[in-house]
Coordinates of C-alpha atoms in Angstrom, one line a residue:
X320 CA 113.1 146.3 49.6
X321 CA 110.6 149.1 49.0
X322 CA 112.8 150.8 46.0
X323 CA 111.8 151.3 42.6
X324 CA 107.9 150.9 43.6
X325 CA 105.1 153.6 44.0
X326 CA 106.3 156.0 47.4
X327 CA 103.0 155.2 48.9
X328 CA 101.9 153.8 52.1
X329 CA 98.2 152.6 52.7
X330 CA 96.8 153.3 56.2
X331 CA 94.4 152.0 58.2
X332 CA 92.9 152.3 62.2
X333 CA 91.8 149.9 63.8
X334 CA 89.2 150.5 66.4
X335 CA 86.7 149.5 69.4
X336 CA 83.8 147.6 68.8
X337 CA 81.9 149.9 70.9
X338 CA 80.5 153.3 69.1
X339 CA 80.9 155.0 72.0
X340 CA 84.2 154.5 72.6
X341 CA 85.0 154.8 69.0
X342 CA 83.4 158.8 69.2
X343 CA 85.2 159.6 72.3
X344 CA 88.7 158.9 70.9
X345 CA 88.3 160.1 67.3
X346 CA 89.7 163.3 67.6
X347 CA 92.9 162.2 69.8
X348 CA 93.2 159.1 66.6
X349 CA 92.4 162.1 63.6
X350 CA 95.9 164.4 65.4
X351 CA 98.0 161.4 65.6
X352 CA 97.2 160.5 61.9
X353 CA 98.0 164.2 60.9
X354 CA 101.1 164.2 62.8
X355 CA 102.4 160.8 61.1
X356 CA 101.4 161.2 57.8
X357 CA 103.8 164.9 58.1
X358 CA 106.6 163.1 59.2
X359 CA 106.0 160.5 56.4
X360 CA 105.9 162.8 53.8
X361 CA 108.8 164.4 55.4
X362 CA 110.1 161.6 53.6
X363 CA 109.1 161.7 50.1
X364 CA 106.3 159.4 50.6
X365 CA 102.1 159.3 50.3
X366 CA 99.8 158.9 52.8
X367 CA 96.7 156.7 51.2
X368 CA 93.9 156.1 54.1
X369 CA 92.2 152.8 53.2
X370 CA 88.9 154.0 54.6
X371 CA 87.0 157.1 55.0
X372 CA 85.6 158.7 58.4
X373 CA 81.6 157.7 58.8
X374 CA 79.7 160.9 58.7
X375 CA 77.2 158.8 60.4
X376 CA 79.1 157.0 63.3
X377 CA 81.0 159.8 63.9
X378 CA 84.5 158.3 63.7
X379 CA 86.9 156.7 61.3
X380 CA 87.7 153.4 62.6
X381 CA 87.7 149.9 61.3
X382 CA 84.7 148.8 63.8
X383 CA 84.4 145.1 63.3
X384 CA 86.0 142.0 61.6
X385 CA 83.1 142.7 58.5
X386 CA 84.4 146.0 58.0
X387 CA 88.1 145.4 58.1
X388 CA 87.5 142.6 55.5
X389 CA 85.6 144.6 53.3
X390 CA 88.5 147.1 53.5
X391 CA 91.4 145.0 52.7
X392 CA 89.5 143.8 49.5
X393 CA 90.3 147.3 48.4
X394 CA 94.2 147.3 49.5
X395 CA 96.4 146.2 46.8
X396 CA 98.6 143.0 49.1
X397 CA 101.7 144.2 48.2
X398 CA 101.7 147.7 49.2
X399 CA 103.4 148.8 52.5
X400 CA 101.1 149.2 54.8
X401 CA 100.7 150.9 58.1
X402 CA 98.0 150.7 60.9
X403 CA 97.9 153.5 63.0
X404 CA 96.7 153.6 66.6
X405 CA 96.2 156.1 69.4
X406 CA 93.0 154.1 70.8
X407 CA 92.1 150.6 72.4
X408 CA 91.3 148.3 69.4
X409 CA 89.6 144.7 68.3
X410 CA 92.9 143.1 66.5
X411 CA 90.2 140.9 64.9
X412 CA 88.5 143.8 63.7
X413 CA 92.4 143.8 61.0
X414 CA 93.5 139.9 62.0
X415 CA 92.3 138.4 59.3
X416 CA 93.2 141.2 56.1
X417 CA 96.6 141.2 57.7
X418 CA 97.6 137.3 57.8
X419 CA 97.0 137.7 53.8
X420 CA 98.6 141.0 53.2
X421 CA 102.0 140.0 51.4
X422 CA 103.5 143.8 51.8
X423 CA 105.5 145.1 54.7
X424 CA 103.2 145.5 57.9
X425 CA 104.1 148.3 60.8
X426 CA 102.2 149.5 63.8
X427 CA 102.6 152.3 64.9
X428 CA 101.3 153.6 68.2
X429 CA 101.7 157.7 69.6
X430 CA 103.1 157.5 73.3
X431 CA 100.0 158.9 75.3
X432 CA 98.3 157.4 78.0
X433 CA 95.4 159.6 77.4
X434 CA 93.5 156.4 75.4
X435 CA 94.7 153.0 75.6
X436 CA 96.8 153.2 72.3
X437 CA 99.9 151.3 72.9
X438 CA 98.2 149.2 75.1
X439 CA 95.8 148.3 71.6
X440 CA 99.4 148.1 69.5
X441 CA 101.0 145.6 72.2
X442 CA 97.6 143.5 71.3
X443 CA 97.6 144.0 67.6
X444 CA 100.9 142.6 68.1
X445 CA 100.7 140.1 70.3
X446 CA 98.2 138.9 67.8
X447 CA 100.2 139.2 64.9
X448 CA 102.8 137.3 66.6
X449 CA 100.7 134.1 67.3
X450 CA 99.3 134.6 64.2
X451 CA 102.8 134.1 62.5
X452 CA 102.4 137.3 60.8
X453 CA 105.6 139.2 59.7
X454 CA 105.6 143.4 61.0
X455 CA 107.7 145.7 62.2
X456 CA 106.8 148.3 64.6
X457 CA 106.9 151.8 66.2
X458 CA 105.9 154.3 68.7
X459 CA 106.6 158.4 69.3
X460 CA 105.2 160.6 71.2
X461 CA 105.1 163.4 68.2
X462 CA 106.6 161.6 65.1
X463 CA 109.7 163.7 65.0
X464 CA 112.1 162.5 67.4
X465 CA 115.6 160.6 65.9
X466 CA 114.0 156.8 67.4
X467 CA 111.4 157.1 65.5
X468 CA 112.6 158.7 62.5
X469 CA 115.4 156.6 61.7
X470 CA 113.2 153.4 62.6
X471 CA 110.6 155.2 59.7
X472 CA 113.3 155.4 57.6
X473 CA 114.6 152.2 57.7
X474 CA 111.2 150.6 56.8
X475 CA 110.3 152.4 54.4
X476 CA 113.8 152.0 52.7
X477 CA 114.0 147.8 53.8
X478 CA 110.4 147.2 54.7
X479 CA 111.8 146.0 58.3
X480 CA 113.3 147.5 61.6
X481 CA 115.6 146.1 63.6
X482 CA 114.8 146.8 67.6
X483 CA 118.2 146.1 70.3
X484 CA 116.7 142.9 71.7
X485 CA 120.5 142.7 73.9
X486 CA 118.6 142.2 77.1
X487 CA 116.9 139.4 76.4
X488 CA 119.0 136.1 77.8
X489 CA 117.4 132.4 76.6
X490 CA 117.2 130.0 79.5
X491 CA 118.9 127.3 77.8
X492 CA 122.0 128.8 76.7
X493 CA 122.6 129.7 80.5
X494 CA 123.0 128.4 83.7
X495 CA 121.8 129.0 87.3
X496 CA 122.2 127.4 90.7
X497 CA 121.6 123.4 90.4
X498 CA 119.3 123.9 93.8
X499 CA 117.0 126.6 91.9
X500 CA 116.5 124.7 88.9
X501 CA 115.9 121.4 91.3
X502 CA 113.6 123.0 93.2
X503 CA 112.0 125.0 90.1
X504 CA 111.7 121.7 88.0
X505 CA 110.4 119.3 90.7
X506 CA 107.7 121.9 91.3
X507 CA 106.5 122.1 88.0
X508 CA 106.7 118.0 87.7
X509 CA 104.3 117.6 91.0
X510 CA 102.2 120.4 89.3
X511 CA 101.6 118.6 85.8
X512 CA 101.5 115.0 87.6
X513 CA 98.4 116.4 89.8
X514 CA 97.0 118.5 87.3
X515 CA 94.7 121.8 87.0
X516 CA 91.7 123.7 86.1
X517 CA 91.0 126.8 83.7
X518 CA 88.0 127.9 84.0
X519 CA 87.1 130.2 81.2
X520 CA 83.9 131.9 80.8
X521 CA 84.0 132.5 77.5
X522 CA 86.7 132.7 75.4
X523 CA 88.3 135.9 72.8
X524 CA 87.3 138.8 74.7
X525 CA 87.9 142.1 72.8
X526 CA 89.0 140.6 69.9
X527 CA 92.4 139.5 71.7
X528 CA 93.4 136.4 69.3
X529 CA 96.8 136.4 71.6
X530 CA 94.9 135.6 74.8
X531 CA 93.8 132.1 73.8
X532 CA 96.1 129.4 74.3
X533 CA 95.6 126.3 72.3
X534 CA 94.5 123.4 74.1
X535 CA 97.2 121.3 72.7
X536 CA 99.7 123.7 74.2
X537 CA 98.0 124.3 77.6
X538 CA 97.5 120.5 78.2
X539 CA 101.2 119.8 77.8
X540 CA 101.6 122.0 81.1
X541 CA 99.1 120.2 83.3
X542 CA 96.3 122.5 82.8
X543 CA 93.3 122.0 81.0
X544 CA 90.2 124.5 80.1
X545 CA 87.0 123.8 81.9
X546 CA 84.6 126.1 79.2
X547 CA 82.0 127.9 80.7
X548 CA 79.1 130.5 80.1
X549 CA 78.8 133.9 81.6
X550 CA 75.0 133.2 81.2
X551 CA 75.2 131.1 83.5
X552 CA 77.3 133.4 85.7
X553 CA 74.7 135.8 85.4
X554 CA 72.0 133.5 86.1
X555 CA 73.6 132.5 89.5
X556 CA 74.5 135.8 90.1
X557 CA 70.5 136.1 90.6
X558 CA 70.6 133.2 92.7
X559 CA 72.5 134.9 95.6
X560 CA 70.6 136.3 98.5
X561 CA 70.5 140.2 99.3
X562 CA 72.1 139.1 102.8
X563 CA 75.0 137.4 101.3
X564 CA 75.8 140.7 99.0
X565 CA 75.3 142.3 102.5
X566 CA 77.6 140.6 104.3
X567 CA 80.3 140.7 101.9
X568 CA 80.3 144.6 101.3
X569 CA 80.4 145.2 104.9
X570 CA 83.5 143.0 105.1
X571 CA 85.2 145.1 102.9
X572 CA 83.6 148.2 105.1
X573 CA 85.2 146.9 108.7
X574 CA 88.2 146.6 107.0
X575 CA 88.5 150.7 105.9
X576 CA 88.0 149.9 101.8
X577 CA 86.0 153.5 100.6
X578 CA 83.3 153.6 98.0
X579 CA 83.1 156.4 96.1
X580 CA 78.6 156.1 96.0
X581 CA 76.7 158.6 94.4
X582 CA 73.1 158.7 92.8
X583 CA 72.7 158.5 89.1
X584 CA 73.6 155.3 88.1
X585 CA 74.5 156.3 84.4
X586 CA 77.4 158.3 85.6
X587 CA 78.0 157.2 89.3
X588 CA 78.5 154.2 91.3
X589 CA 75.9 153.5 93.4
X590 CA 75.4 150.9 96.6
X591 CA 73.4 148.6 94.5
X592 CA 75.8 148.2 91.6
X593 CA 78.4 147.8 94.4
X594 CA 76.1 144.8 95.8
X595 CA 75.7 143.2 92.5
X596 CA 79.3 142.7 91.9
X597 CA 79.1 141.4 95.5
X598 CA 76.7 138.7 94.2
X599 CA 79.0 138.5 91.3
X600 CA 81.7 137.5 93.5
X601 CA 79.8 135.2 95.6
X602 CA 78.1 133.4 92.3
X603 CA 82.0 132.8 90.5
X604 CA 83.6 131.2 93.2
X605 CA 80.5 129.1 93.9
X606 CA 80.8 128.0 90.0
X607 CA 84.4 127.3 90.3
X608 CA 83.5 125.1 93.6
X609 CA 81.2 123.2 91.3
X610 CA 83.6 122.6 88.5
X611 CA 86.6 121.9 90.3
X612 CA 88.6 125.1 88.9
X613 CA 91.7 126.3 89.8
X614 CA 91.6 129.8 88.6
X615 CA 89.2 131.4 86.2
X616 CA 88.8 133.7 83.8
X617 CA 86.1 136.7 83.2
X618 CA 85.7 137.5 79.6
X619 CA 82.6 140.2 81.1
X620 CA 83.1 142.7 77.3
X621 CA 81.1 142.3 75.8
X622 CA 78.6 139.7 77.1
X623 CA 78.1 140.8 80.8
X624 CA 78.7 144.5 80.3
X625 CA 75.1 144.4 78.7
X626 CA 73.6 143.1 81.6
X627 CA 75.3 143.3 84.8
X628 CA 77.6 146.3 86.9
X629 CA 81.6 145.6 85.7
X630 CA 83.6 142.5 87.2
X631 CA 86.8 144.5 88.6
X632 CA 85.6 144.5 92.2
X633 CA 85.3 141.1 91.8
X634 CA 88.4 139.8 90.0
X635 CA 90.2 141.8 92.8
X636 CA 88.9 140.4 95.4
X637 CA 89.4 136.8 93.9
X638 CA 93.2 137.6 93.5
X639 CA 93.7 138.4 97.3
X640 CA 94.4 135.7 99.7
X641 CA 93.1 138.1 102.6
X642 CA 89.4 138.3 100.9
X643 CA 85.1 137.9 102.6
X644 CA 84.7 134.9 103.0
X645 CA 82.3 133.0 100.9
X646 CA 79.8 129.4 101.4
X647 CA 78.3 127.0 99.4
X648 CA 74.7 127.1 98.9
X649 CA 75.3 123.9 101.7
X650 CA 77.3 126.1 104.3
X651 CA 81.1 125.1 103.3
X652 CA 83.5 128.1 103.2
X653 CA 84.9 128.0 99.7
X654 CA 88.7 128.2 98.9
X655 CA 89.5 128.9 102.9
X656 CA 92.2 131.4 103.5
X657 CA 93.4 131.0 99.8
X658 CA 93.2 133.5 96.6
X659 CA 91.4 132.0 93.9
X660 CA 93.5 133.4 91.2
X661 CA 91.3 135.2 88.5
X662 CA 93.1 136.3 84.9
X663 CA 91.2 139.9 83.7
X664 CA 89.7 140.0 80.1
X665 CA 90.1 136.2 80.2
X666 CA 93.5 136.2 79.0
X667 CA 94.6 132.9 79.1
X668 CA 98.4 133.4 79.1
X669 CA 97.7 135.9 81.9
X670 CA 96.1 132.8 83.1
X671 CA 98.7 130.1 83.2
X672 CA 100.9 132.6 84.8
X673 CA 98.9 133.9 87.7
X674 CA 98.6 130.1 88.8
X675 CA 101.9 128.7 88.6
X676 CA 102.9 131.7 90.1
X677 CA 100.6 131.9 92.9
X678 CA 101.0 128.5 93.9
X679 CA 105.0 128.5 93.7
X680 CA 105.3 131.6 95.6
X681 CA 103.2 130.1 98.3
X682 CA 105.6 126.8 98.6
X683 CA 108.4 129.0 98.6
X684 CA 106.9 130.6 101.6
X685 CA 106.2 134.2 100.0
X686 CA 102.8 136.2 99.2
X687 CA 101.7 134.6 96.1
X688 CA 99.2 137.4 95.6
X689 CA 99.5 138.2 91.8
X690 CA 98.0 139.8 88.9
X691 CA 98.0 141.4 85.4
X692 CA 98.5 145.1 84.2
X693 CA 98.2 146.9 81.3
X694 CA 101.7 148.3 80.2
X695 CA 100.0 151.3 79.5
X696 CA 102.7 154.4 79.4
X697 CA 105.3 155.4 80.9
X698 CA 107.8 158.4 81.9
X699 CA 111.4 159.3 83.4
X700 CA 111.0 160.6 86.9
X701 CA 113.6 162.4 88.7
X702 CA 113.0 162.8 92.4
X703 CA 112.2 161.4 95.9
X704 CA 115.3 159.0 95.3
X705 CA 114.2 158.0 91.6
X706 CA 115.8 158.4 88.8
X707 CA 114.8 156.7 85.9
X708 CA 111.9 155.5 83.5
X709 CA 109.2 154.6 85.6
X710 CA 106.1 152.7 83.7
X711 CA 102.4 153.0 84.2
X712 CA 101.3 149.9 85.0
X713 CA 97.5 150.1 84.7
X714 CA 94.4 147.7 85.0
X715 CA 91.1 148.3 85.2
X716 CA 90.6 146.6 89.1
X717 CA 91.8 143.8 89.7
X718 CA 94.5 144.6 91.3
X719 CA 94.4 142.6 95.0
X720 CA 94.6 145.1 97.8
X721 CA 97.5 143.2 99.3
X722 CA 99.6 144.9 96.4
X723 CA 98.3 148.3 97.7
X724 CA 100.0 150.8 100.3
X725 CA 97.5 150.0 103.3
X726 CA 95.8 147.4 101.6
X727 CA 91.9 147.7 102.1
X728 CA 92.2 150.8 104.1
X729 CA 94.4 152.8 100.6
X730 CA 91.7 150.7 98.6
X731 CA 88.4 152.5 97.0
X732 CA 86.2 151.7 94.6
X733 CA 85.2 153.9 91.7
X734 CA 82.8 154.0 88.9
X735 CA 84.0 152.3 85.9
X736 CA 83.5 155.0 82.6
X737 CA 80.2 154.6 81.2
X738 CA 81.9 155.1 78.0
X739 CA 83.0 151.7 77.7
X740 CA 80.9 150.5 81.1
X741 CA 77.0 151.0 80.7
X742 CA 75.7 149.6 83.6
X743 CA 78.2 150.8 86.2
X744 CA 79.9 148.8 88.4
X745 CA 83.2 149.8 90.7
X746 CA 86.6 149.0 90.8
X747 CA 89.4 148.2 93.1
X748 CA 91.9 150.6 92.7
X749 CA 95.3 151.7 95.0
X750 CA 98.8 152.8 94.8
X751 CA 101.0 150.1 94.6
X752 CA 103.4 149.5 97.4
X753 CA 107.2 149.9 97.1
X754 CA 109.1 146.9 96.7
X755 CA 110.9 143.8 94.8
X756 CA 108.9 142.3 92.1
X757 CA 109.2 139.5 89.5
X758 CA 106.9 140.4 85.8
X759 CA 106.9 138.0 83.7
X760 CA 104.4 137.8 80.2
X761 CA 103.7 134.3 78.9
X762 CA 102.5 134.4 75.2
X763 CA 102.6 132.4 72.0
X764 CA 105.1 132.2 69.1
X765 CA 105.8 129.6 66.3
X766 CA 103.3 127.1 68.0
X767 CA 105.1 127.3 71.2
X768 CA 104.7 128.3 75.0
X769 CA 106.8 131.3 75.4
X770 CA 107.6 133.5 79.0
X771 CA 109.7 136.8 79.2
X772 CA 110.5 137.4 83.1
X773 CA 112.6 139.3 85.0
X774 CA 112.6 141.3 87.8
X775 CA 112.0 145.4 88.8
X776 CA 111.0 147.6 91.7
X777 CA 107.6 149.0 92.5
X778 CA 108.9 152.5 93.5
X779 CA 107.2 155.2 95.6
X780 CA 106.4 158.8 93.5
X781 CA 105.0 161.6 95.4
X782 CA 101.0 161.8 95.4
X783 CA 101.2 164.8 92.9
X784 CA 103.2 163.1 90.9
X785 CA 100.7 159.9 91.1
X786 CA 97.7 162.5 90.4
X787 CA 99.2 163.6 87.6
X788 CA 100.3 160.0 85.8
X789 CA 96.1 158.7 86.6
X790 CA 94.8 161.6 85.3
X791 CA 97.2 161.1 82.0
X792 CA 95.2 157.4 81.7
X793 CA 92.1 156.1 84.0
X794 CA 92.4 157.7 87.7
X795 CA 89.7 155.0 88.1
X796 CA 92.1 152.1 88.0
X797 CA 94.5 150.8 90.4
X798 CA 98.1 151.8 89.3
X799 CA 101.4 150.5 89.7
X800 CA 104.3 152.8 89.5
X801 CA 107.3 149.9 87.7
X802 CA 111.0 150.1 86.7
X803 CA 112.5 147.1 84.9
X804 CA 115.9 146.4 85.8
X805 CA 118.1 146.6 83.0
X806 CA 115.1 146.9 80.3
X807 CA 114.6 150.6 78.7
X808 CA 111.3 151.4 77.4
X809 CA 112.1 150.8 73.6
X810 CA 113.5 147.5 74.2
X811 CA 110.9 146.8 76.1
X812 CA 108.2 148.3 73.5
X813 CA 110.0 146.3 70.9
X814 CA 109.9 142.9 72.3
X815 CA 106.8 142.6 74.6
X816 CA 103.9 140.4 73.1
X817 CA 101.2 141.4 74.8
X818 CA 98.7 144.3 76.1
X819 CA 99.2 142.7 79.4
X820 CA 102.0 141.8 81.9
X821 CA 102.3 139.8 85.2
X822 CA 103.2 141.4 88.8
X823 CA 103.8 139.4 91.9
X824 CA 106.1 141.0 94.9
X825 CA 109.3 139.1 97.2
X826 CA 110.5 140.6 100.0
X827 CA 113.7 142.0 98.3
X828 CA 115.7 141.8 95.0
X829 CA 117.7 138.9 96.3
X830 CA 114.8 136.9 96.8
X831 CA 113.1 138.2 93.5
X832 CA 116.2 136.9 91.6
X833 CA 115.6 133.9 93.1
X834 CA 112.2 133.3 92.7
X835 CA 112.8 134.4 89.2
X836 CA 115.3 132.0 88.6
X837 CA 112.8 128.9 90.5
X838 CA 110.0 130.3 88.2
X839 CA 112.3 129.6 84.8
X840 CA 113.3 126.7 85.5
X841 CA 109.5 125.8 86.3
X842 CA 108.5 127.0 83.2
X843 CA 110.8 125.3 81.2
X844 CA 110.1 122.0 83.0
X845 CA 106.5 122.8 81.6
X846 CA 107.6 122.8 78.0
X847 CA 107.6 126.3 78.1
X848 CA 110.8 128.5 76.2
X849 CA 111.9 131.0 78.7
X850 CA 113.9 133.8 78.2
X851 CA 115.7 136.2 81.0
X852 CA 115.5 139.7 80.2
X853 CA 117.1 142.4 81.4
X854 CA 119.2 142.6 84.6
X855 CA 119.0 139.2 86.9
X856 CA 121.1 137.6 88.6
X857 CA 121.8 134.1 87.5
X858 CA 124.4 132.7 90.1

């Protein structure tokens, strides 16, 4: 495809909307770009970088949606093209220069869990995917190992790659036990016929065009978007009294949760940034009382992170069934004994899924307790009875402390980085217990509802081992150490649509095949296409 025209390949980086962020990373983004544009020329091609580093800002990146229009006025639309990322990034900030761009498209991220890199590629194309957008795509840790120098090959001689996609099954080409799918199916039909809630306060947050779910396709499932304001989160926030805060830290004080408190509030967590997530907390489920909503969504970057301490502690504690208890300003305890399930970065997909699978897991009589990760790294680990890739499953709090190894009492609280956090702010982060669970990512593709599930174990690592992988990424965030039955990390790379993917534990594989199995067949009574991948049990 690419024969007979210029050997040259236009690159660009896409990058965070915050400058801060942007200077902190630049040097980690400046060796990767080094690195690839060797092993490209290694292959009798040019390297043309579509935009020059900003003596100014201090970085290189495409900052905003301006700047990467004004930069793909300057790329010729038919020339390969590659975007290049070792850093969290704004897919808007390249969404629109890339839906136009007639030339091959691939991203390309470098396997680190230093910055957030692959978690910004998964995004990018998760993006390009709803978006319609033709790519390939590619990930090494240094640019010179055979996966990813035969896939560079490939696209530079074909302008495509082919990823081994053999582990992903459709639903409807096969079968599973009539009394799952009956039980799976009249679930989802008593869902729909009562109906639900989404509350979203406000919509597209860091630039993630893959986490909004058009209302056309979310009201064919039974659940439809109640739009709210984070001003007005903020402004009931102030609205809660100092008592309540009060009462709800010292909840998670009886109950053994540590807060890492210090002084200077620029660089540590302090008790008052601690009480105002508190009042955030209090002030979302009261808003959710008021509106009737069944889960909600937190956009918090980057309206709230100018004005308030981070929402992690919050979004935790709204995941966890076990949580303080909260009233109405006219004494009723709101959402008794239940979680009210809360979808990080207000990722809607992430959305759907955390309620349909919260509520099914509770009529099948197990923890519905669930939540998003970032699929941030990964690495084979051989020891302490495992042997094999174990992910990084990463997010930045909230993680419920049921998920943890001795829940509240294994839980602390942390200060968020000031380099993407200004004001502070804690999160809830643990080591995730051993055991069966079910992931599952629902996303968008050709105008449709789409869900990949299947089922993995959370394993145990030792605590050095567990040091190690946190201080690789955030040691900040809560962390789930994940292997995917019958998925390896390429396929995994090569198929998954999304920054993000879904946890929720069962008592055993058995019963996570199961509940898998129930939980496709729900979906697809939804309208949703499902597809099995990797290694579950279908009879």
């Amino acid at each position: 495809m690419l024969e007979g025209k210029i050997k040259e390949v236009v690159l660009i980086a896409s990058g965070d909307l915050r400058i801060s962020a942007n200077q902190d990373c630049w040097a980690t983004q400046d060796a990767m770009e080094k690195a690839l544009a060797a092993a490209i020329e290694k292959q009798g091609w040019k390297v043309k970088r579509a935009h020059a580093y900003n003596e100014e800002k201090k970085h290189g990146f495409i900052d905003s949606q301006k700047m990467g229009m004004e930069v793909f006025r300057n790329i010729d639309p038919a020339q390969p093209l590659i975007v290049a990322e070792s850093v969290w990034q704004y897919s808007h900030h390249v969404l629109a220069g890339l839906t136009t761009h007639k030339g091959p498209i691939l991203t390309i991220a470098n396997w680190s869990g230093m910055w957030p890199g692959l978690v910004g590629m998964l995004n990018l194309n998760g993006s390009l995917t709803k978006a319609g957008v033709k790519y390939s795509t590619l990930w090494s840790e240094n640019f010179d190992d055979a996966f990813f120098v035969e896939g560079l090959s490939e696209w530079l001689s074909t302008g495509n790659i082919r990823h081994d996609q053999g582990h992903v099954k459709d639903f409807d080409l096969v079968k599973i036990p009539q009394a799952d799918e009956q039980k799976g199916r009249a679930f989802a039909r008593a869902f729909r016929d009562k109906k639900a809630i989404m509350g979203v306060f406000d919509e597209g947050c860091m630039g993630m065009f893959n986490a909004i779910v058009p209302d056309d396709l979310l009201h064919a499932t039974g659940i439809f978007k109640e739009r709210l304001s984070q001003s007005a989160l903020y402004a009931a926030m102030r609205t809660v009294k100092d008592e309540e805060a009060e009462a709800v830290l010292a909840w998670m004080l009886e109950r053994g949760m540590t807060f890492n408190w210090g002084t200077d509030p620029k660089t540590e967590l302090t008790r008052e940034q601690t009480l105002e997530q508190c009042k955030m907390y209090i002030a979302a489920l009261r808003i959710a009382d008021n509106f009737g909503c069944d889960t909600i969504g937190i956009q918090y970057q980057q309206g709230l992170k100018d004005l308030a301490a981070a929402s992690d502690l919050t979004e935790g504690l709204l995941n966890t069934t076990e949580r303080p208890p909260v009233f109405s300003e006219d004494g009723r305890e709101l959402y008794a004994g239940k979680a009210l399930p809360h979808f990080n970065e207000v990722d809607e997909c992430a959305g759907i899924d955390g309620l349909l699978t919260y509520q099914l897991w509770n009529e099948l009589g197990l923890e519905g307790d669930n939540t998003l990760h970032d699929l941030r790294w990964g690495q084979h680990f051989k020891g302490e009875g495992v042997d094999d890739f174990v992910w990084v499953f990463l997010i930045s709090g909230a993680a419920p402390a049921s998920h943890f190894i001795g829940a509240y009492k294994g839980a602390q609280s942390l200060r968020q980085p000031p380099m993407f956090f200004p004001f502070g702010g804690g999160t809830l982060r643990g080591v995730s217990k051993p055991g069966a669970i079910v992931w599952s990512r629902v996303f968008v593709m050709d105008n449709k509802l789409h869900c990949d599930l299947g089922v993995g174990e959370c394993v145990y690592l030792p605590e050095e081992e567990t040091e190690r992988r946190w201080k690789e990424t955030n040691p900040q965030w809560p962390i789930m150490h994940a292997v995917l039955d019958g998925v390896t990390r390429d396929q995994m790379m090569a198929r998954h649509k999304a920054n993000h993917i879904q946890v929720v534990y069962t008592p055993d594989k058995e019963k996570a095949e199961q509940a898998c199995r129930i939980k496709a067949a729900a979906l697809a009574e939804l309208g949703i296409e499902v597809h099995f991948c990797g290694n579950v049990r279908l009879q």
